[in-house]
mmCIF file of C-alpha atoms in Angstrom:
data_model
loop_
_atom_site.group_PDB
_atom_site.id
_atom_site.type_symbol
_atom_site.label_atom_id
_atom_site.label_comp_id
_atom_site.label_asym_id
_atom_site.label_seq_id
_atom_site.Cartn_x
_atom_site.Cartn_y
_atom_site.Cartn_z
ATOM 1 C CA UNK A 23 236.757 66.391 170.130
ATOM 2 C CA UNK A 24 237.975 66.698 173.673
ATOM 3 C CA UNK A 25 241.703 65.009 174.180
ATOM 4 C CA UNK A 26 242.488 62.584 177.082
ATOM 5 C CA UNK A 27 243.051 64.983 179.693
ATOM 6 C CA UNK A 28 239.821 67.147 179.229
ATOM 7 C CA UNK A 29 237.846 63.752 178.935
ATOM 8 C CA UNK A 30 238.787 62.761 182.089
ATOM 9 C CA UNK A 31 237.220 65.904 184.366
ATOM 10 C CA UNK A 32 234.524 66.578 182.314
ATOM 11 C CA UNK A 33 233.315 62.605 182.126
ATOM 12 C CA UNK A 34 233.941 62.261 186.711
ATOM 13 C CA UNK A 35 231.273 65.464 186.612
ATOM 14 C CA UNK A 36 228.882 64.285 184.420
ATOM 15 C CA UNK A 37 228.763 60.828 185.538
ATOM 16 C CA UNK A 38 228.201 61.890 189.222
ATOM 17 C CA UNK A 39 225.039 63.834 187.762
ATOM 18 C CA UNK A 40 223.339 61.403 185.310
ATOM 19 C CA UNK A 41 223.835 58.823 188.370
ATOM 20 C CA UNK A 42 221.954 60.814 190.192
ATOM 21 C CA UNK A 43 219.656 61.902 188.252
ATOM 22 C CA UNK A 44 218.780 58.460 188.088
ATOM 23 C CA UNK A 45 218.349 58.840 192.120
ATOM 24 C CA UNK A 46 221.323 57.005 193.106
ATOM 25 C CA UNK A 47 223.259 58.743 196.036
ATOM 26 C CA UNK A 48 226.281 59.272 195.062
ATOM 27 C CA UNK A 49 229.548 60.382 197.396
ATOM 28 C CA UNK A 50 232.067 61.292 195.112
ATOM 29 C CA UNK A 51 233.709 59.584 192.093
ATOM 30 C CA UNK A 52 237.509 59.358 191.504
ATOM 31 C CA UNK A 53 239.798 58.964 188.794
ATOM 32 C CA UNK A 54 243.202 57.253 190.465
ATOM 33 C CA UNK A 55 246.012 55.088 188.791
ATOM 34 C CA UNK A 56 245.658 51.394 189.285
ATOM 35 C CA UNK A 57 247.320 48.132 188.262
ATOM 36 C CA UNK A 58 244.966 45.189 186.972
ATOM 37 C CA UNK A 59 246.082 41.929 186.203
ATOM 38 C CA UNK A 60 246.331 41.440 182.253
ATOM 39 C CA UNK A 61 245.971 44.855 182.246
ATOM 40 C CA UNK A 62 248.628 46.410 183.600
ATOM 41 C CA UNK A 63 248.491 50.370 184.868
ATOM 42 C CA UNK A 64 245.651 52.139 183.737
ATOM 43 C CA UNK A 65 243.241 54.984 185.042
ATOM 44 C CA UNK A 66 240.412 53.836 187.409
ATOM 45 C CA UNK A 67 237.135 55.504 187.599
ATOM 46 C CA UNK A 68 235.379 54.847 190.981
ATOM 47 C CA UNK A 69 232.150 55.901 192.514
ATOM 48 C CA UNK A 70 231.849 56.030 196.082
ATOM 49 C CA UNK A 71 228.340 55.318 197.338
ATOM 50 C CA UNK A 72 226.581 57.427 200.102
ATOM 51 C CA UNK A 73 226.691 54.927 203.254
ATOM 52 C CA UNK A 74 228.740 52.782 201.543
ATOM 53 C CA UNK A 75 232.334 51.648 201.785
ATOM 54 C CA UNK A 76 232.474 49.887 198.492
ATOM 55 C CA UNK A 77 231.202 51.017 194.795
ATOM 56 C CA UNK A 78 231.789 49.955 191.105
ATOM 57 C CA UNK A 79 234.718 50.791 188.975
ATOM 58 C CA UNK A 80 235.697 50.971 185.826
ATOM 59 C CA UNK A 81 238.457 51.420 182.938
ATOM 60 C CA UNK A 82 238.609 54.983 182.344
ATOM 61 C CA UNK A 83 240.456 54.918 179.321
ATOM 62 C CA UNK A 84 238.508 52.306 177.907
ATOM 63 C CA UNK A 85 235.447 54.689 178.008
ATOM 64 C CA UNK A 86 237.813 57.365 176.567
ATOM 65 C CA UNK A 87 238.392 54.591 173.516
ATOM 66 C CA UNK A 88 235.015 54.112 172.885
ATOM 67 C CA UNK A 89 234.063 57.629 172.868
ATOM 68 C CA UNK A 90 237.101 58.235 170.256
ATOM 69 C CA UNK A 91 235.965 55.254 168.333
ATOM 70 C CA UNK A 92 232.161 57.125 168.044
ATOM 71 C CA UNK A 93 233.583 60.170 166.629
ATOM 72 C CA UNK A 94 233.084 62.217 169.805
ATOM 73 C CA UNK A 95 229.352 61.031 170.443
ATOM 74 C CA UNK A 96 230.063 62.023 173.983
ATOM 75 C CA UNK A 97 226.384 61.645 175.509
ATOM 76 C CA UNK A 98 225.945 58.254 174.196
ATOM 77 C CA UNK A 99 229.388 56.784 175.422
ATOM 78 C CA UNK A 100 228.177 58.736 179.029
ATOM 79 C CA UNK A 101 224.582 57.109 178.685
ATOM 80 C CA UNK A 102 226.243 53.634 178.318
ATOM 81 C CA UNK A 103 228.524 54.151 181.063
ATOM 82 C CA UNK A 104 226.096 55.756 183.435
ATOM 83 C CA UNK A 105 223.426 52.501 182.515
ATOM 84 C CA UNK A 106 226.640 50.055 183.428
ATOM 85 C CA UNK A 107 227.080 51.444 186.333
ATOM 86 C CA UNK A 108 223.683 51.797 187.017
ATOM 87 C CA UNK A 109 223.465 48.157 186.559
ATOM 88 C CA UNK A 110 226.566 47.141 189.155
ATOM 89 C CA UNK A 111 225.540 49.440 191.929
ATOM 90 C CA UNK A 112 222.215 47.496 191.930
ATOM 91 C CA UNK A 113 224.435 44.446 192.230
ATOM 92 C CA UNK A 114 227.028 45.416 194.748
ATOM 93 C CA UNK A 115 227.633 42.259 197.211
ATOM 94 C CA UNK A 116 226.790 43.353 200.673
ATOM 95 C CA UNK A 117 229.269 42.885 202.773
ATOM 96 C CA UNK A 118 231.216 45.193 205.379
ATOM 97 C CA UNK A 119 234.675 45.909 203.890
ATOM 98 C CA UNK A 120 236.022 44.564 207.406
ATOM 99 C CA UNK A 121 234.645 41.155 206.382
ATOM 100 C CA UNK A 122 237.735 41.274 204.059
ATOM 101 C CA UNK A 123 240.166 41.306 206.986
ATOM 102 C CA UNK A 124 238.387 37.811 208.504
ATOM 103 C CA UNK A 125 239.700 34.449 207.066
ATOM 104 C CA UNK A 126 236.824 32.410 207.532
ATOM 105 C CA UNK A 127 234.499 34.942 205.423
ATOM 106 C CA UNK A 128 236.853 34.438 202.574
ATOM 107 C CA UNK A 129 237.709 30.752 202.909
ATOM 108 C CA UNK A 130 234.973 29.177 201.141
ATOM 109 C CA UNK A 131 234.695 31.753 198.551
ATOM 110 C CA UNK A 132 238.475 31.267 197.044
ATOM 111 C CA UNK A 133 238.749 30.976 193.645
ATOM 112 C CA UNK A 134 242.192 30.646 191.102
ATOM 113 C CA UNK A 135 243.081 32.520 188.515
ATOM 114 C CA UNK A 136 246.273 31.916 185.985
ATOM 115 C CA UNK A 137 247.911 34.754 184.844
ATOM 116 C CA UNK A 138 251.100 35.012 182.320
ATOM 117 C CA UNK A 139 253.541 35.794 185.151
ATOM 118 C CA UNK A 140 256.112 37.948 183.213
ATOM 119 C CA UNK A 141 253.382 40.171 181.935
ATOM 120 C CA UNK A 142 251.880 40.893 185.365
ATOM 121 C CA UNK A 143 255.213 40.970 187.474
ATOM 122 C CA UNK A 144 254.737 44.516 188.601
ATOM 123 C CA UNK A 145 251.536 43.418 190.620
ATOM 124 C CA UNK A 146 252.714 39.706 191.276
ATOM 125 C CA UNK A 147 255.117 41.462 193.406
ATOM 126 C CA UNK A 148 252.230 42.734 195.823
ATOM 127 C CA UNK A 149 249.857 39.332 195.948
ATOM 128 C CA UNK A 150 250.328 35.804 196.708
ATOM 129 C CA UNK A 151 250.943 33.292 193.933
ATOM 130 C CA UNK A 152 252.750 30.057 193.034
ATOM 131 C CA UNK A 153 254.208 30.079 190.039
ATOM 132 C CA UNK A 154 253.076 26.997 187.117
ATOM 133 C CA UNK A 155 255.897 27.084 184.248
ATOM 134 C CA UNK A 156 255.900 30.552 183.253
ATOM 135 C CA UNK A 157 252.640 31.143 184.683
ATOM 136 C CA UNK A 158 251.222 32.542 188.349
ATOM 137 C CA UNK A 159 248.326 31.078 190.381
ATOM 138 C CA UNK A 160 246.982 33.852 191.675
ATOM 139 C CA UNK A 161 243.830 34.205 194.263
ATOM 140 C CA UNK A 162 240.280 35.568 194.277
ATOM 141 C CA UNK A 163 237.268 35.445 196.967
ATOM 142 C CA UNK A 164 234.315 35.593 194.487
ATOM 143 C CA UNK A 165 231.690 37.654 196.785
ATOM 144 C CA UNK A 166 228.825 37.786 194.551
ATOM 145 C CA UNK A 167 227.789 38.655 190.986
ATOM 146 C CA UNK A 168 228.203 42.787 189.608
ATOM 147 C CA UNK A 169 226.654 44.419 186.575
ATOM 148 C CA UNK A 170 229.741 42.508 183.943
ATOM 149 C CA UNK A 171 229.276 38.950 185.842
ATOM 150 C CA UNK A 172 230.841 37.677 189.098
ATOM 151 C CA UNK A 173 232.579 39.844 191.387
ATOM 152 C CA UNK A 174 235.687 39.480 193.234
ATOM 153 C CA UNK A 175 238.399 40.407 195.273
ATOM 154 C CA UNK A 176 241.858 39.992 194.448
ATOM 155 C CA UNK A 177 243.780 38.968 197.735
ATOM 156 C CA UNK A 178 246.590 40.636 198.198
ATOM 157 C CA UNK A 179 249.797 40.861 200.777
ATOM 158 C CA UNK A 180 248.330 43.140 203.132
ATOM 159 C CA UNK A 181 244.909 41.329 203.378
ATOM 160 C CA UNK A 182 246.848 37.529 203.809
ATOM 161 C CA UNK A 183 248.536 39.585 206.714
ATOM 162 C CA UNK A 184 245.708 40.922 207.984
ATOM 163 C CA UNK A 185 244.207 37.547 208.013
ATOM 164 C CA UNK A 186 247.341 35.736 209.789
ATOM 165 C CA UNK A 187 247.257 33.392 207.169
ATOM 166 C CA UNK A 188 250.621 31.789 205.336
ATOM 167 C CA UNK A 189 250.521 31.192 201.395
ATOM 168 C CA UNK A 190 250.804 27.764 201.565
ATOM 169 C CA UNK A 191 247.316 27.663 203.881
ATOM 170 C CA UNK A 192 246.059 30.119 200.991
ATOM 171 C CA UNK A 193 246.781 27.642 198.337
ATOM 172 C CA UNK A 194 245.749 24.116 199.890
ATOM 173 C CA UNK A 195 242.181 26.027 201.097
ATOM 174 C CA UNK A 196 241.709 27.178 197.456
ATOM 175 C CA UNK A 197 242.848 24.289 195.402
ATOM 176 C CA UNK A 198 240.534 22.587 197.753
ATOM 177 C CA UNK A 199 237.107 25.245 197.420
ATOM 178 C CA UNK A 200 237.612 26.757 193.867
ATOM 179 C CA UNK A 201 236.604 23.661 191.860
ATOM 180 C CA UNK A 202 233.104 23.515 193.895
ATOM 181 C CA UNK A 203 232.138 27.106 193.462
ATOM 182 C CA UNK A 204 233.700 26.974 189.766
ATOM 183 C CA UNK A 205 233.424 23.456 188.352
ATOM 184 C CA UNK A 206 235.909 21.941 185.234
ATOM 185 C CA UNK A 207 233.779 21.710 181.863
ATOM 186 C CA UNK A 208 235.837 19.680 179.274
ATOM 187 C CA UNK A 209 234.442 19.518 175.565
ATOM 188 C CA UNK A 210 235.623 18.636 172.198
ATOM 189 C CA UNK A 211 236.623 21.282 169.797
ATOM 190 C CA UNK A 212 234.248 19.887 167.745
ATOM 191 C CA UNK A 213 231.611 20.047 170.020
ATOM 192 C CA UNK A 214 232.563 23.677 170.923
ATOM 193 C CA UNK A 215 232.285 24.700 167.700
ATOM 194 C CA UNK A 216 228.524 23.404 167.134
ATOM 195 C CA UNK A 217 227.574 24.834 170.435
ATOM 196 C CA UNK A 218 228.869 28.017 169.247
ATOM 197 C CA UNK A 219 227.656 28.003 165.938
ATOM 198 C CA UNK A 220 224.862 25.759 166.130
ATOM 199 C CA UNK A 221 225.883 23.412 162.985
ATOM 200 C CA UNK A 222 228.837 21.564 162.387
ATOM 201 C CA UNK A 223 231.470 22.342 160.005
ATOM 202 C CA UNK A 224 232.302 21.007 156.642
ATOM 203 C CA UNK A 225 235.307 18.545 156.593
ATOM 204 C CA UNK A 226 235.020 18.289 160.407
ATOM 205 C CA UNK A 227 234.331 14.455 161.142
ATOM 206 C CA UNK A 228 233.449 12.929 163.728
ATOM 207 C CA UNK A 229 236.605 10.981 165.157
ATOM 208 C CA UNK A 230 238.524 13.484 163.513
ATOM 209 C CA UNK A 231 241.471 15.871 164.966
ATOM 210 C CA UNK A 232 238.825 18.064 166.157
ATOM 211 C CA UNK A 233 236.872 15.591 167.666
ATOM 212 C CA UNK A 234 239.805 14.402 169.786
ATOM 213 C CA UNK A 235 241.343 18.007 171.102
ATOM 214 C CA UNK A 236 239.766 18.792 174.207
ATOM 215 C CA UNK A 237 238.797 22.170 175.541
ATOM 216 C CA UNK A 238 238.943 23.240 179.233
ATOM 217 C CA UNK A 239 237.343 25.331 181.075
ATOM 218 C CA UNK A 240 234.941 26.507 183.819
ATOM 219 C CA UNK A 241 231.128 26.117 183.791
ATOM 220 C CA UNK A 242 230.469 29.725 183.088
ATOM 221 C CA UNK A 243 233.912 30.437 180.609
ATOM 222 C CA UNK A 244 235.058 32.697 182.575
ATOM 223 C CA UNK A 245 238.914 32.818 183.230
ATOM 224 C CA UNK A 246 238.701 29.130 182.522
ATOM 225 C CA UNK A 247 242.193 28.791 182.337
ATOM 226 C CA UNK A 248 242.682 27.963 185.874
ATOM 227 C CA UNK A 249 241.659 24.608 185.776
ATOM 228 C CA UNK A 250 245.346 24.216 184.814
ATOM 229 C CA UNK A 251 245.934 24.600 189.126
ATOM 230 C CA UNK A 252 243.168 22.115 189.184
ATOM 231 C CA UNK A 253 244.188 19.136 191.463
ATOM 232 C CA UNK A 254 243.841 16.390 189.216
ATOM 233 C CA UNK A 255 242.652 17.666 186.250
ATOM 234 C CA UNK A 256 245.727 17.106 184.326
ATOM 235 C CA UNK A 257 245.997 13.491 185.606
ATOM 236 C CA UNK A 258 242.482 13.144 184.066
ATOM 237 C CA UNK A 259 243.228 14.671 180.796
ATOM 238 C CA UNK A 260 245.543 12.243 180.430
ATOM 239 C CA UNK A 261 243.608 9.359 180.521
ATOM 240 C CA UNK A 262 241.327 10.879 178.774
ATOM 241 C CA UNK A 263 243.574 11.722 176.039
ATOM 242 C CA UNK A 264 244.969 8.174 176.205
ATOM 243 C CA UNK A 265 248.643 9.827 177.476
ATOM 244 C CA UNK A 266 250.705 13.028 177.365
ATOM 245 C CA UNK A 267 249.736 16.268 175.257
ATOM 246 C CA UNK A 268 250.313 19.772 174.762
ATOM 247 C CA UNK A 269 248.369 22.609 175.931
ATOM 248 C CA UNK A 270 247.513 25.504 173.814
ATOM 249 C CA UNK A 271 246.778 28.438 176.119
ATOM 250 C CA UNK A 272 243.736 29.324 173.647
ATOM 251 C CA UNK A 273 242.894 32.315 175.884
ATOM 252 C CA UNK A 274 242.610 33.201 179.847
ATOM 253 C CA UNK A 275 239.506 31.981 179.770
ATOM 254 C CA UNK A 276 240.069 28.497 178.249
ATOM 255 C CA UNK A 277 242.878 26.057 176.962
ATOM 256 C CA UNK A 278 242.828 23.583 174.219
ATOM 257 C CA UNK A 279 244.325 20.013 175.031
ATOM 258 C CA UNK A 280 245.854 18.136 171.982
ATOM 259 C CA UNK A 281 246.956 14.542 172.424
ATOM 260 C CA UNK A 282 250.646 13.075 171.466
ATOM 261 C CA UNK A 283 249.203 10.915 169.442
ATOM 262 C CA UNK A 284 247.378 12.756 166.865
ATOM 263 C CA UNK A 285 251.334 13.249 165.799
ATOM 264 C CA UNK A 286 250.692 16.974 165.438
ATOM 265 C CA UNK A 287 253.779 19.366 164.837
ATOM 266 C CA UNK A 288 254.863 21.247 167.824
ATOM 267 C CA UNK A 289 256.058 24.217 165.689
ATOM 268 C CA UNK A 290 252.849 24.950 163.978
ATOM 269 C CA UNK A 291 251.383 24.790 167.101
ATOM 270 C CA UNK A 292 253.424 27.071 168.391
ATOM 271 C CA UNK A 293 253.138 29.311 165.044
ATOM 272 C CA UNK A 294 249.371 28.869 165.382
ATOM 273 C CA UNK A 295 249.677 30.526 168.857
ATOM 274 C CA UNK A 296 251.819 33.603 168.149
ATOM 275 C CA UNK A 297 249.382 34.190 164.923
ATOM 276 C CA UNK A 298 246.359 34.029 166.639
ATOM 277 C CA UNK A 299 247.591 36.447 169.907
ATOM 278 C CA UNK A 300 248.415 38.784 167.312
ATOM 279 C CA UNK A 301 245.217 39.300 165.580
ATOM 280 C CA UNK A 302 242.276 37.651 167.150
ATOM 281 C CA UNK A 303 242.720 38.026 170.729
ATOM 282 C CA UNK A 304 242.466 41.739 173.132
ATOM 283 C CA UNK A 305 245.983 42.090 174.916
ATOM 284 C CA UNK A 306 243.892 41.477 178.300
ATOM 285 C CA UNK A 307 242.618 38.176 177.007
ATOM 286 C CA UNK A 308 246.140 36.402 175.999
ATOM 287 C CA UNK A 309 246.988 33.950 178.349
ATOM 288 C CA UNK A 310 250.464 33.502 176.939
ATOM 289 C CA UNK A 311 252.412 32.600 173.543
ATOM 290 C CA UNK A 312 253.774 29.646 174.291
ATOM 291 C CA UNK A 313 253.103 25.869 174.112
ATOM 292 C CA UNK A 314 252.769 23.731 176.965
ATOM 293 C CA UNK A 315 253.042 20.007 177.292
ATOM 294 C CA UNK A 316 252.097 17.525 180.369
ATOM 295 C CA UNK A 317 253.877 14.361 180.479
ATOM 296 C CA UNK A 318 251.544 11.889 181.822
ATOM 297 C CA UNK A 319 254.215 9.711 182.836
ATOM 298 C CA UNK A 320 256.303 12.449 184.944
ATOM 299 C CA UNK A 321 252.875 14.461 186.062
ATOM 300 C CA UNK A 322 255.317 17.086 184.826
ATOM 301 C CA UNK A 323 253.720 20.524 183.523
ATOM 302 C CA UNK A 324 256.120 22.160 181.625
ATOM 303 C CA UNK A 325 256.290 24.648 178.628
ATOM 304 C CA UNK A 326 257.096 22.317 175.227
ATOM 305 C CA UNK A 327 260.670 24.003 174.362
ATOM 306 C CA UNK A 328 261.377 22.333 178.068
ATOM 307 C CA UNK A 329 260.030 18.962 177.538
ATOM 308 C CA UNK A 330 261.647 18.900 174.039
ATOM 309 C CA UNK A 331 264.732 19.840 175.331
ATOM 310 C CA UNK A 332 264.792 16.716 178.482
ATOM 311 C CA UNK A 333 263.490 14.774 175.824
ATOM 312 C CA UNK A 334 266.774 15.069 174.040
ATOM 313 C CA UNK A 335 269.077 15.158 176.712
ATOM 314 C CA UNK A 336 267.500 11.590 177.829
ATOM 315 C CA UNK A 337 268.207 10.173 174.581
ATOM 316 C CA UNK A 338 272.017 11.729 174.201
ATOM 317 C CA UNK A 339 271.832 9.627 178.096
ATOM 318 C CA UNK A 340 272.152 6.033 176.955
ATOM 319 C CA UNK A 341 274.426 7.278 174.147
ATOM 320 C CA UNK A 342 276.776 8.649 176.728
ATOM 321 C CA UNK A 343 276.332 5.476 179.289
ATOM 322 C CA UNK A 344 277.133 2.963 176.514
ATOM 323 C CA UNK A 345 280.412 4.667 175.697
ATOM 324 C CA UNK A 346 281.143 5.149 179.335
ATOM 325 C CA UNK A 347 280.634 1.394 179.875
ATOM 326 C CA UNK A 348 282.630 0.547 177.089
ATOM 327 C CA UNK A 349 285.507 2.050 178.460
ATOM 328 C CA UNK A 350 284.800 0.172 182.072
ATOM 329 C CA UNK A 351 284.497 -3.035 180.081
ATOM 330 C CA UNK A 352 287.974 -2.691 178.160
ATOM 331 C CA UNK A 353 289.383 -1.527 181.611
ATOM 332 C CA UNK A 354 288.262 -4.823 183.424
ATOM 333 C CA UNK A 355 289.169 -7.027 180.612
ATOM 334 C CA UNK A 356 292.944 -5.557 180.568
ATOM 335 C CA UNK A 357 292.608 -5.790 184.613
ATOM 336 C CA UNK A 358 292.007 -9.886 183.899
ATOM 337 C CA UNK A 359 294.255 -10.399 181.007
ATOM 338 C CA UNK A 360 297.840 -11.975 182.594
ATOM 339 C CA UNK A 361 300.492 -9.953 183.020
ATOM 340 C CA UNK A 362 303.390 -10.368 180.792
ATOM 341 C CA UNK A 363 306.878 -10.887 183.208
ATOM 342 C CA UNK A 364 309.277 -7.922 181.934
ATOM 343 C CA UNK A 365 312.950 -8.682 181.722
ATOM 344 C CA UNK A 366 315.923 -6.561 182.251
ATOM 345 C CA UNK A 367 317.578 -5.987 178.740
ATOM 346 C CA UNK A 368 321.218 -6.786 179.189
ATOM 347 C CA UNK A 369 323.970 -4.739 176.925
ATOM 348 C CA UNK A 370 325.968 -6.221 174.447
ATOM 349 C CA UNK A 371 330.090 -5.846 175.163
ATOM 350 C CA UNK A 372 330.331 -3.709 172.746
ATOM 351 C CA UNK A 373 327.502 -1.481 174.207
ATOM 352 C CA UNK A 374 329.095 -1.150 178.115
ATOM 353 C CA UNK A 375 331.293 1.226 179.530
ATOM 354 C CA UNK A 376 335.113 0.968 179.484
#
């Protein structure tokens, strides 16, 4: 089996010449370093098109993974690669790459996206975002649809320059757009679960726990987790939920809503969290792994240790004001109690000088 290295210049050859033996015109192809949200630095494969200022990419090492994982079955890891790619050149938006450069192409194609913010600093530090807890709102123009599903452009510092546009213009314009082009879908678990599995679940009942936790998302579950920067949509999970809850971040492409009231235990939410990051979900999917809460009374969106903790400092509050206003009391009823007159104590004889 070929290592990493070897991989890498013998898969950019031969993936130049199966795409074009399948008569697509290909450029060149290069293998550069990049930085992807929730994925942090990895090798980028790239084919230029002939004529063409734009082209599919992919995850180089993820190919290099897969062709590990098939015991070295190099020409069918390069067959399903060239066929994906295949696939996404067919689907390349068209649009000049200046078009990126030009506000009012991208204004009514911004999307969000909500990222864990400490994971993704590196490239945070290059894009506009507002921050949401310990989370970052980051921003997309969706231009069309690619080979995987919808394709987009990550907007970055240099293009919101380009554009002479501030952040804040960013963020009202696509607070405003992204929940036309990618409307809120809000379920039960319970009725995620049968439209996953097509039945329902023994000892699931209707009215139950899982009938009452919500699950949010987007209409095609896709980085769903960004109704969270919704306008309004935490308002109106709060009604619907009858009051405040807490948020599990389930994944980035969905979070689960569970009311107040059901009386369920922060900590095993939070233990339920941690457990399933660790062995259910790809790094790239985890949102983050900790619990949120929205009070419904503050609008506050906060993460739960947070709320927990104000919670507790505003009941320590009256504590502290009642003994505080003791003391004012007992000061004002001393201030209104008569004064006693004080006399001079006079010596005895046999007590003054001679």
């Amino acid at each position: 089996m070929m290592n990493y290295e070897q991989f890498k210049e013998q898969f950019k050859d031969d993936l130049k010449k199966s795409l074009e033996a399948e008569g697509y015109k290909i450029e060149r192809i290069d293998v550069i370093p990049n930085t992807k949200l929730q994925h942090g630095e990895y090798d980028a494969i790239t084919v230029r098109l002939e004529d063409s200022m734009v082209g599919p990419s992919g995850n180089l090492e993820n190919f290099f993974d897969i062709y590990e994982k098939s015991n070295g079955n190099y020409d069918t890891v390069l067959g399903h690669v060239t066929e994906k790619f295949a696939d996404a050149i067919e689907n390349v938006p068209g649009y000049d790459v200046n078009q990126l450069k030009d506000y009012e192409f991208i204004k009514d194609k911004l999307v969000l996206d909500v990222v864990n913010a400490e994971k993704n600093e590196a490239i945070l530090n290059e894009i506009p975002h507002k921050k949401l807890a310990d989370l970052a709102v980051v921003y997309r123009a969706q231009l069309g649809r690619d080979g995987d599903g919808i394709a987009t452009v990550l907007i970055n510092n240099m293009m919101l320059e380009a554009m002479g546009v501030t952040p804040e213009q960013l963020h009202k314009d696509a607070v405003a757009i992204a929940p036309e082009i990618r409307p809120v879908e809000v379920n039960t678990l319970m009725g995620e679960i049968i439209e996953l599995t097509g039945a329902e679940i023994p000892g699931f009942e209707v009215g139950g726990p899982e009938d009452q936790i919500l699950v949010g998302t987007v209409k095609d579950k896709m980085h769903g987790a960004c109704v969270l920067a919704y306008p309004e949509f935490l308002d109106n999970m709060a009604a619907q939920n009858g009051g405040s809850f807490y948020i599990i971040p389930s994944s980035i492409h969905e979070v689960l809503m569970v009311p107040e009231s059901l009386g369920t235990d922060p900590k095993a939410l939070q233990e339920m969290i941690e457990t399933v990051n660790a062995t259910e979900l790809r790094p790239e999917d985890i949102l983050s792994d900790k619990l949120y809460h929205y009070d419904a009374k503050e609008r506050l969106f906060e993460l739960a240790e947070d709320y927990q903790q104000r919670t507790a400092e505003k009941e320590l509050k009256p504590e502290r004001e009642s003994a505080v206003k003791k003391l004012k009391d007992k000061e004002i009823q001393v201030s209104k109690e008569p004064k006693r007159e004080i006399k001079p104590k006079v010596k005895d004889r046999g007590e003054q000088a001679i």
